[in-house]
Coordinates of N, CA and C in Angstrom, one line a residue:
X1 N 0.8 -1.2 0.0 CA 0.0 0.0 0.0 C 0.9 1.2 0.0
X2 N 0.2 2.1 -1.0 CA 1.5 3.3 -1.3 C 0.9 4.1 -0.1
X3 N 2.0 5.3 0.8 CA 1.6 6.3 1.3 C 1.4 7.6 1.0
X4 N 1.5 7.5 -0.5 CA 1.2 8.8 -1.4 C -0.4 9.3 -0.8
X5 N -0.6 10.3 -1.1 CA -2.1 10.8 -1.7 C -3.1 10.1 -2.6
X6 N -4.0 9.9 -3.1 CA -4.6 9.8 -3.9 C -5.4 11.0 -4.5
X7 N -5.1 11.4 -5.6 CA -6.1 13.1 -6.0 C -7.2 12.4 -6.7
X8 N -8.4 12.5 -6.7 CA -9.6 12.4 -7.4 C -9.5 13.3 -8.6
X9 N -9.8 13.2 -9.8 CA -9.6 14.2 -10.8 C -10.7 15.0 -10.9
X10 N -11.9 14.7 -10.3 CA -13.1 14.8 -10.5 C -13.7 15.3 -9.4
X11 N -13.3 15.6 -8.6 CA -14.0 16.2 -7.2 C -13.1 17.5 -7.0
X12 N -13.9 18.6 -7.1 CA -13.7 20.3 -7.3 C -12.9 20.5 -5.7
X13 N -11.7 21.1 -5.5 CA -11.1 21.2 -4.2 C -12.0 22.2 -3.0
X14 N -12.9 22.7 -3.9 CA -13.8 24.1 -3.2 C -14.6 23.5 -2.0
X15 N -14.7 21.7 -2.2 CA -15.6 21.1 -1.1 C -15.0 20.0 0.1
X16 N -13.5 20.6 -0.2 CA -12.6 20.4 0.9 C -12.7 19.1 1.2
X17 N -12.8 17.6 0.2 CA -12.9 16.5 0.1 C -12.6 16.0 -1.3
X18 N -11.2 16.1 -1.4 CA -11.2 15.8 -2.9 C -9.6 14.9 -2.7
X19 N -9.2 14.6 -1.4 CA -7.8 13.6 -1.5 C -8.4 12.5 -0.4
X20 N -7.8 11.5 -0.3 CA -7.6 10.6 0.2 C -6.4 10.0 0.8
X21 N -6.6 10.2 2.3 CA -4.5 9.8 2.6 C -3.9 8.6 2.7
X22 N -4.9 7.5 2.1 CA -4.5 6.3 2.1 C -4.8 6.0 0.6
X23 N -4.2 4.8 0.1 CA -4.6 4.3 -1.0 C -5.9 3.7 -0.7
X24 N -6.8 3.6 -1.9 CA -7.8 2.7 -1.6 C -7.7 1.2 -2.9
X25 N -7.6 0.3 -1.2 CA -7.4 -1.0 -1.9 C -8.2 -1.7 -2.5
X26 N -7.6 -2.6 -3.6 CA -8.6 -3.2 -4.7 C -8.3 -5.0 -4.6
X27 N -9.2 -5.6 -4.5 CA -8.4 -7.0 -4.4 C -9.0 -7.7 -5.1
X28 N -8.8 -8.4 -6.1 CA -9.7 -9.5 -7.5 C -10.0 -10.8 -6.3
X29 N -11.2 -11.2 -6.5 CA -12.2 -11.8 -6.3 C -12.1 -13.2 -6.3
X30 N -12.0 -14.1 -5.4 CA -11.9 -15.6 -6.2 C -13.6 -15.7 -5.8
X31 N -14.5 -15.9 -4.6 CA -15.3 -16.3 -4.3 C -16.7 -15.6 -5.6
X32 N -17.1 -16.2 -6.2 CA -18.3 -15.8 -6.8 C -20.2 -15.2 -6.1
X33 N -20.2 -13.8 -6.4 CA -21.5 -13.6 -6.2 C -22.6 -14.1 -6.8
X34 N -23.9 -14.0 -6.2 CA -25.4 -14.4 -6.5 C -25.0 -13.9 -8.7
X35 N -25.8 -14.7 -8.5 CA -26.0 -13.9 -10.2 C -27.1 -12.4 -10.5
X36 N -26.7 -11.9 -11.2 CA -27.6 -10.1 -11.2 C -28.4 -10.7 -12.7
X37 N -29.8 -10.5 -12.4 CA -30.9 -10.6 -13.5 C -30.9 -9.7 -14.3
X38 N -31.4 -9.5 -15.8 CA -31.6 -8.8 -16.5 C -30.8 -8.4 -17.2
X39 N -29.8 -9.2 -17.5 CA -28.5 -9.3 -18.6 C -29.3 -9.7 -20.1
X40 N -29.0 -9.3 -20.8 CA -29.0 -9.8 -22.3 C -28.3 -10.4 -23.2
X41 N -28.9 -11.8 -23.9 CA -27.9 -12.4 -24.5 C -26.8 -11.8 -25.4
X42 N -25.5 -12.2 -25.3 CA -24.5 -11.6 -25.7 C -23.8 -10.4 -25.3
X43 N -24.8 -9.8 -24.2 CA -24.4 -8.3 -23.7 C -23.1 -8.9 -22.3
X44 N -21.9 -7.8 -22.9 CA -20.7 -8.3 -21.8 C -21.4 -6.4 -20.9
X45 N -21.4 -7.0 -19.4 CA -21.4 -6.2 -18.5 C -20.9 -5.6 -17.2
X46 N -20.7 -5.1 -17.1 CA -20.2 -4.6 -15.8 C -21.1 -4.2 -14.4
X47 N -21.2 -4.7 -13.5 CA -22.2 -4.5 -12.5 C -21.4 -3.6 -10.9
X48 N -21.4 -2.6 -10.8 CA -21.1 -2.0 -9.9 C -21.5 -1.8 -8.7
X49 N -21.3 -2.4 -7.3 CA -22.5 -1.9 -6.8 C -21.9 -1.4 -5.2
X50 N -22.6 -0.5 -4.9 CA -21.7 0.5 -3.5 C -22.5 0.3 -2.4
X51 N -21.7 -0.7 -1.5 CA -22.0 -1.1 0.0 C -21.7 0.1 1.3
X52 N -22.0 -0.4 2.5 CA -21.6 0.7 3.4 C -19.7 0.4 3.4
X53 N -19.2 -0.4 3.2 CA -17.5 -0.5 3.8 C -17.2 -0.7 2.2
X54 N -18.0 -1.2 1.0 CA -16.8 -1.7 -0.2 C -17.4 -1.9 -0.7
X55 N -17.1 -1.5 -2.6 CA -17.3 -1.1 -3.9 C -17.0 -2.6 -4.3
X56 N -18.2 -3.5 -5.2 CA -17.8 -4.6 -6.1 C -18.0 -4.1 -7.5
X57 N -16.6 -4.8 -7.9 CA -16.9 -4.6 -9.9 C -16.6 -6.0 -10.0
X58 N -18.5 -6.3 -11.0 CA -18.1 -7.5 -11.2 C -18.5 -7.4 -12.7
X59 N -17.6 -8.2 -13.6 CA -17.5 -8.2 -14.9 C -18.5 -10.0 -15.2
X60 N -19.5 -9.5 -15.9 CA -20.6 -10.9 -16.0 C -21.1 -11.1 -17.5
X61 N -21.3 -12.1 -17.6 CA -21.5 -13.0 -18.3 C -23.1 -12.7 -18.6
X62 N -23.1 -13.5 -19.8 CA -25.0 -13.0 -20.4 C -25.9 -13.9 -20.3
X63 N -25.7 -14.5 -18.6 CA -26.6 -15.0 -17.8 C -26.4 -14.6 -16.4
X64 N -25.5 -14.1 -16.2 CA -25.6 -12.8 -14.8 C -24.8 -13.3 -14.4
X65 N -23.6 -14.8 -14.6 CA -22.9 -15.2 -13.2 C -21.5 -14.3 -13.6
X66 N -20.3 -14.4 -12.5 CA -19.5 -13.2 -12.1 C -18.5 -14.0 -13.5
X67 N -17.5 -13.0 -13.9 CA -16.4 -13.6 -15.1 C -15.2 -13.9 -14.0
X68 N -15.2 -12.4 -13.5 CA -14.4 -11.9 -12.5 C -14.6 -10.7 -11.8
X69 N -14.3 -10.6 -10.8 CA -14.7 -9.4 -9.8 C -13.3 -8.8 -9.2
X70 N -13.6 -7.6 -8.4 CA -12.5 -6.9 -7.4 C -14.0 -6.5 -6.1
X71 N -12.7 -6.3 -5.2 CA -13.7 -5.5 -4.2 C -12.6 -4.4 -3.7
X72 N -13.4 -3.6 -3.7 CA -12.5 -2.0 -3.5 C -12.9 -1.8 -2.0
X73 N -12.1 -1.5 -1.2 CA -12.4 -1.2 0.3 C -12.3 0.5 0.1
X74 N -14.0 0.5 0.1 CA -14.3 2.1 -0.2 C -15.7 2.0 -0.7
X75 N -16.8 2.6 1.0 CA -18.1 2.3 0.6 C -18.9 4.0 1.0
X76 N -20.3 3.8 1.1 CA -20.9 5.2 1.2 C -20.1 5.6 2.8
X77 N -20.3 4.5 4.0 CA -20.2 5.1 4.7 C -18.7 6.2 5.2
X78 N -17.8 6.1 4.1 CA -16.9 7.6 4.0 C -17.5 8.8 3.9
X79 N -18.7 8.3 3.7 CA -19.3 10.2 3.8 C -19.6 10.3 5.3
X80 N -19.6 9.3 6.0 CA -19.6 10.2 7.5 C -18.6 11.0 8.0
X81 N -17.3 10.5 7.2 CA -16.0 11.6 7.2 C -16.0 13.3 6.8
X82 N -17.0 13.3 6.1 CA -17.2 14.7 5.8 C -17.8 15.7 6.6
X83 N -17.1 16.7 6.8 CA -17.6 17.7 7.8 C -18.6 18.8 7.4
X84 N -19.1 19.6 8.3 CA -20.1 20.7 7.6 C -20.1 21.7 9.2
X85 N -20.3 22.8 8.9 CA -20.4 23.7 10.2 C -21.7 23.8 10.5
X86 N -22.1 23.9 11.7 CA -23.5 24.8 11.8 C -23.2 25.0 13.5
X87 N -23.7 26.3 13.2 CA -24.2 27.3 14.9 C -22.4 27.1 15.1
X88 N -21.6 27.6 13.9 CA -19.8 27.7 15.0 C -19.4 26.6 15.1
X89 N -20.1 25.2 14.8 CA -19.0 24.0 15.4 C -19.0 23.4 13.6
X90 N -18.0 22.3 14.5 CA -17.4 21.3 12.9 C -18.4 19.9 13.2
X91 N -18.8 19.5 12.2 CA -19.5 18.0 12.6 C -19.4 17.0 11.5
X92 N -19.7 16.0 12.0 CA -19.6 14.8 10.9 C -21.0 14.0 10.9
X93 N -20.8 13.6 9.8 CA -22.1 12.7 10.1 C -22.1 11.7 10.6
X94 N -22.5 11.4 11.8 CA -22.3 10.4 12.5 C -23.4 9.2 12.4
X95 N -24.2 8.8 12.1 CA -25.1 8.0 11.9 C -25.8 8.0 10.4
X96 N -26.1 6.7 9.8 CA -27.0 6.5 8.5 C -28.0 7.8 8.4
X97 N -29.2 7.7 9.6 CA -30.0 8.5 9.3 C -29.6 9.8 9.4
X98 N -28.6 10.5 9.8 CA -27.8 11.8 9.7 C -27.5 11.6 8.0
X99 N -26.9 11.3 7.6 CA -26.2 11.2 6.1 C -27.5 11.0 5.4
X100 N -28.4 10.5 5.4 CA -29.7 10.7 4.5 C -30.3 11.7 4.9
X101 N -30.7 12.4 5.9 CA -31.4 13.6 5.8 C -30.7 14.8 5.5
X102 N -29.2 14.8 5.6 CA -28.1 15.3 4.9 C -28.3 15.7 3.4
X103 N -28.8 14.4 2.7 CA -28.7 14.1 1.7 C -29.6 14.7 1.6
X104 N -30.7 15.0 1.9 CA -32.2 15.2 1.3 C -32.5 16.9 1.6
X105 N -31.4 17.3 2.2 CA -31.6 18.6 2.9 C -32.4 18.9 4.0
X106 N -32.8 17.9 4.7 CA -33.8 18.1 5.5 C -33.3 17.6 7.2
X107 N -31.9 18.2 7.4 CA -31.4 17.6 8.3 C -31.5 18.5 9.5
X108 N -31.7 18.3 10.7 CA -32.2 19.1 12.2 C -31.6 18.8 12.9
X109 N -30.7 20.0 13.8 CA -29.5 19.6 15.1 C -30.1 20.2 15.5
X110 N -30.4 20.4 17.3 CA -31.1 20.8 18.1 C -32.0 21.9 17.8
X111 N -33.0 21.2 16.5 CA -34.0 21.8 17.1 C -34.3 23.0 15.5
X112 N -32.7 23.0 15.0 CA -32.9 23.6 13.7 C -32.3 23.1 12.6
X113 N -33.1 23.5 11.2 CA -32.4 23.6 9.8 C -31.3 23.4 9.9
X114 N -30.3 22.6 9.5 CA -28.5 22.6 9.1 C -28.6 22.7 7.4
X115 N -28.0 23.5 7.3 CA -27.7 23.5 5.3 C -27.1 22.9 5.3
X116 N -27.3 21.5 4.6 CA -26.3 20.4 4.0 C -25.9 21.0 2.6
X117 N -26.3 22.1 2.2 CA -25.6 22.1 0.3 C -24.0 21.3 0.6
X118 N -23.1 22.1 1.4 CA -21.5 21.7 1.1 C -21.7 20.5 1.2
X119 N -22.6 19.9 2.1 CA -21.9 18.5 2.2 C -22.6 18.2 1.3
X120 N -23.4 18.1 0.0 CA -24.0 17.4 -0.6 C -23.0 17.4 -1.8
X121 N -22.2 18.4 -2.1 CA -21.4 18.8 -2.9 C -19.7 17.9 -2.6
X122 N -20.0 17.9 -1.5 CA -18.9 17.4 -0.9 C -19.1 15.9 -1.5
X123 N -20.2 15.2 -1.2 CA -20.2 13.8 -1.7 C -20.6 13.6 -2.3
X124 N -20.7 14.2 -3.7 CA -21.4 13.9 -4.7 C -19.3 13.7 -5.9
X125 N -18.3 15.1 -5.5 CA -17.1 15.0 -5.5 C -16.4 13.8 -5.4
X126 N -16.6 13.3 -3.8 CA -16.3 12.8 -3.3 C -16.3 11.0 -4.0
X127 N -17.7 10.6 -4.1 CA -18.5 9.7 -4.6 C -17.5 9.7 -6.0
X128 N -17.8 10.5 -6.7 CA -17.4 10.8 -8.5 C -16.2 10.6 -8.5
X129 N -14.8 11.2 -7.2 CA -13.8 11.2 -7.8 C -13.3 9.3 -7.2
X130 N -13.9 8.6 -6.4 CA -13.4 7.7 -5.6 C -14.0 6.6 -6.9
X131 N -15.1 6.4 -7.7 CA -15.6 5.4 -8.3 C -14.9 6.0 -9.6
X132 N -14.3 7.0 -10.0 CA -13.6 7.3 -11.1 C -12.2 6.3 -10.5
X133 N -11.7 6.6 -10.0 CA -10.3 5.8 -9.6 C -10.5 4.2 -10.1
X134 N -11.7 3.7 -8.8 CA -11.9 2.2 -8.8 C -12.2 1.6 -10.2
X135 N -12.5 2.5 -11.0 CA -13.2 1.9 -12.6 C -11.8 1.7 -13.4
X136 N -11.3 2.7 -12.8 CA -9.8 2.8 -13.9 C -8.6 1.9 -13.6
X137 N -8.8 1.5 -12.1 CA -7.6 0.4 -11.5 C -8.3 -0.8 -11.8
X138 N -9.6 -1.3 -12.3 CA -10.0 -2.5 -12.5 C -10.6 -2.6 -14.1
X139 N -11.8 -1.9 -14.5 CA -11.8 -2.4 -15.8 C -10.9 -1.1 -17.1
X140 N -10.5 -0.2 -16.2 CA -9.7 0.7 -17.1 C -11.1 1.5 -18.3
X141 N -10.4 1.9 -19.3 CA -11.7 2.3 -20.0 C -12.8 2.1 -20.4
X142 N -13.2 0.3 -20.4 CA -14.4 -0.5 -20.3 C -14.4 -0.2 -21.6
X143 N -14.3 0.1 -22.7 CA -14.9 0.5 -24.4 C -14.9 -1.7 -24.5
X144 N -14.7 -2.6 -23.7 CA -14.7 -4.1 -24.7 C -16.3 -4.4 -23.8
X145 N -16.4 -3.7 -23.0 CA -18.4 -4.1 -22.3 C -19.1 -3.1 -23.4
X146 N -20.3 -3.6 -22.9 CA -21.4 -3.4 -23.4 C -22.2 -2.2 -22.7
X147 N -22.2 -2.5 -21.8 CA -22.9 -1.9 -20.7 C -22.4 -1.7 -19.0
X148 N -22.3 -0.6 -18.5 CA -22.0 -0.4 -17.1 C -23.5 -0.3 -16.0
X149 N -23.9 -1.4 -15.2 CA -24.8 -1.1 -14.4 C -24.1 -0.5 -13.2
X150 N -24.6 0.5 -12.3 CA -24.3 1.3 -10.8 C -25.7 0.5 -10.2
X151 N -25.5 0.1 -8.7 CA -26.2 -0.4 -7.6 C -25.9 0.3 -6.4
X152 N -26.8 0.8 -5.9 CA -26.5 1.5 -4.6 C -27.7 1.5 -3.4
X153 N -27.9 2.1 -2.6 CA -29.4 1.8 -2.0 C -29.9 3.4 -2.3
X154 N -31.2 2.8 -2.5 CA -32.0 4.4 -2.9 C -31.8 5.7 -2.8
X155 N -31.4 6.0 -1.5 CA -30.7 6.9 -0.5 C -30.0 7.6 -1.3
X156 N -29.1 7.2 -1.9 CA -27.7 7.5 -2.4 C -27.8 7.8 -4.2
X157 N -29.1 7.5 -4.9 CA -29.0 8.1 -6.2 C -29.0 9.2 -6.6
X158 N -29.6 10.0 -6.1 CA -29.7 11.1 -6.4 C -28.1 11.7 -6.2
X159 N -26.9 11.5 -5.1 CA -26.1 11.8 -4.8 C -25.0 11.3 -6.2
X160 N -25.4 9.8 -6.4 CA -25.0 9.3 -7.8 C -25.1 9.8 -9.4
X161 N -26.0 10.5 -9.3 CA -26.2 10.8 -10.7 C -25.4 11.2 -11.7
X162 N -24.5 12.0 -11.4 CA -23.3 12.7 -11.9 C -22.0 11.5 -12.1
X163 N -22.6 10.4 -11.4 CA -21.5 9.4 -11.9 C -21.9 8.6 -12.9
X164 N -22.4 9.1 -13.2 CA -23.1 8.0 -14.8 C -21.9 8.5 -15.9
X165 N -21.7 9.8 -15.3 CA -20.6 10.1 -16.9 C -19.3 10.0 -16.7
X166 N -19.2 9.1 -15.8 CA -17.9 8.7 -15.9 C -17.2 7.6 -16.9
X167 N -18.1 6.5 -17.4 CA -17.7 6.2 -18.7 C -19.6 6.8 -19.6
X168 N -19.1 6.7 -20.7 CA -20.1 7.0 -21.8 C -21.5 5.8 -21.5
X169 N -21.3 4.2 -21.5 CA -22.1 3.4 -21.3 C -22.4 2.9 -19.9
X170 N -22.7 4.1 -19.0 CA -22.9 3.4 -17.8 C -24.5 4.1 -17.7
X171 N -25.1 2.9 -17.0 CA -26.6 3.0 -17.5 C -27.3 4.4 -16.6
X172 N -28.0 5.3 -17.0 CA -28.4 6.3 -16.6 C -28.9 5.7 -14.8
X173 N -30.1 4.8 -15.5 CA -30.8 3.9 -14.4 C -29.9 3.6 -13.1
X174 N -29.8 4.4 -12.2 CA -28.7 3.7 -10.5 C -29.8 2.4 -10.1
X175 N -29.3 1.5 -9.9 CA -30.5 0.1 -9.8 C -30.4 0.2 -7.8
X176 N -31.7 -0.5 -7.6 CA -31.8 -0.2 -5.9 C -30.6 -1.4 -4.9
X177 N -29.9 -1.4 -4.1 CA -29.4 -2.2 -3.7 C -30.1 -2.8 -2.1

């Protein structure tokens, strides 16, 4: 594991979450996942899908079972790492349901409104510049698939959306995890 930095190329430095002080690890896969439905004959695909601790890229077959996979130790819950101010103090998101009402803008610390915009900005950077890395350390430019699926849990698409154009064929559709 390198002790370099990692720079996201894609996450704007304005939202004060755009390095990483550790490498984030990738490790190919021997054990095989469930198979993912709704493959099409002939179609080679990529299924991505973002847990709370770790990112799977699994490259499948046109009956869903895995070709080969990686698991990237790097999941949503790094956005509890991100800070935001309100009323003078620093805070993190400490809990799931903090990071979704975060997310939704509809988050209350004693009693009032907190503007999440930075942090929404913050992990949307964040999100884009960390799944930009993991695509490029495992399937590189993808141009020999067919198609890129993203999986995530509901929560989190809207925060996703902007990562769809990180390759050209990754499916608009964020599928629910």
């Amino acid at each position: 594991m390198s002790d370099e930095t990692i720079r996201f190329p894609n996450a704007p430095a304005k939202h004060g979450f755009h390095v990483v002080k550790e490498k984030i690890n990738i490790f190919t896969d021997v054990s095989r996942p469930d198979v993912v439905e709704g493959i099409e004959d002939d179609q080679k695909v990529v299924y991505i899908s973002i847990g709370p601790g770790e990112t799977r890229v699994n490259v499948l077959d046109d009956e869903g079972r895995s070709l080969s996979s990686w698991t990237a130790v790097f999941g949503w819950s790094s956005l509890c790492d991100i800070e935001i101010r309100h009323g003078g103090d620093s805070l993190c998101m400490a809990t799931l349901p903090m990071i979704t009402k975060a997310l939704r803008s509809s988050l209350r610390l004693y009693g009032q409104d907190v503007d999440t915009a930075d942090f929404i900005g913050s992990a949307r950077g964040h999100l884009h510049g960390a799944l930009s890395h993991i695509i490029d350390q495992t399937i590189g430019d993808a141009r020999e698939y067919d198609r890129i699926i993203l999986a995530a849990p509901v929560w989190l698409h809207e925060v996703l959306k902007k990562c769809v154009e990180i390759r050209p064929h990754i499916d608009p559709v964020i599928q629910e995890l």
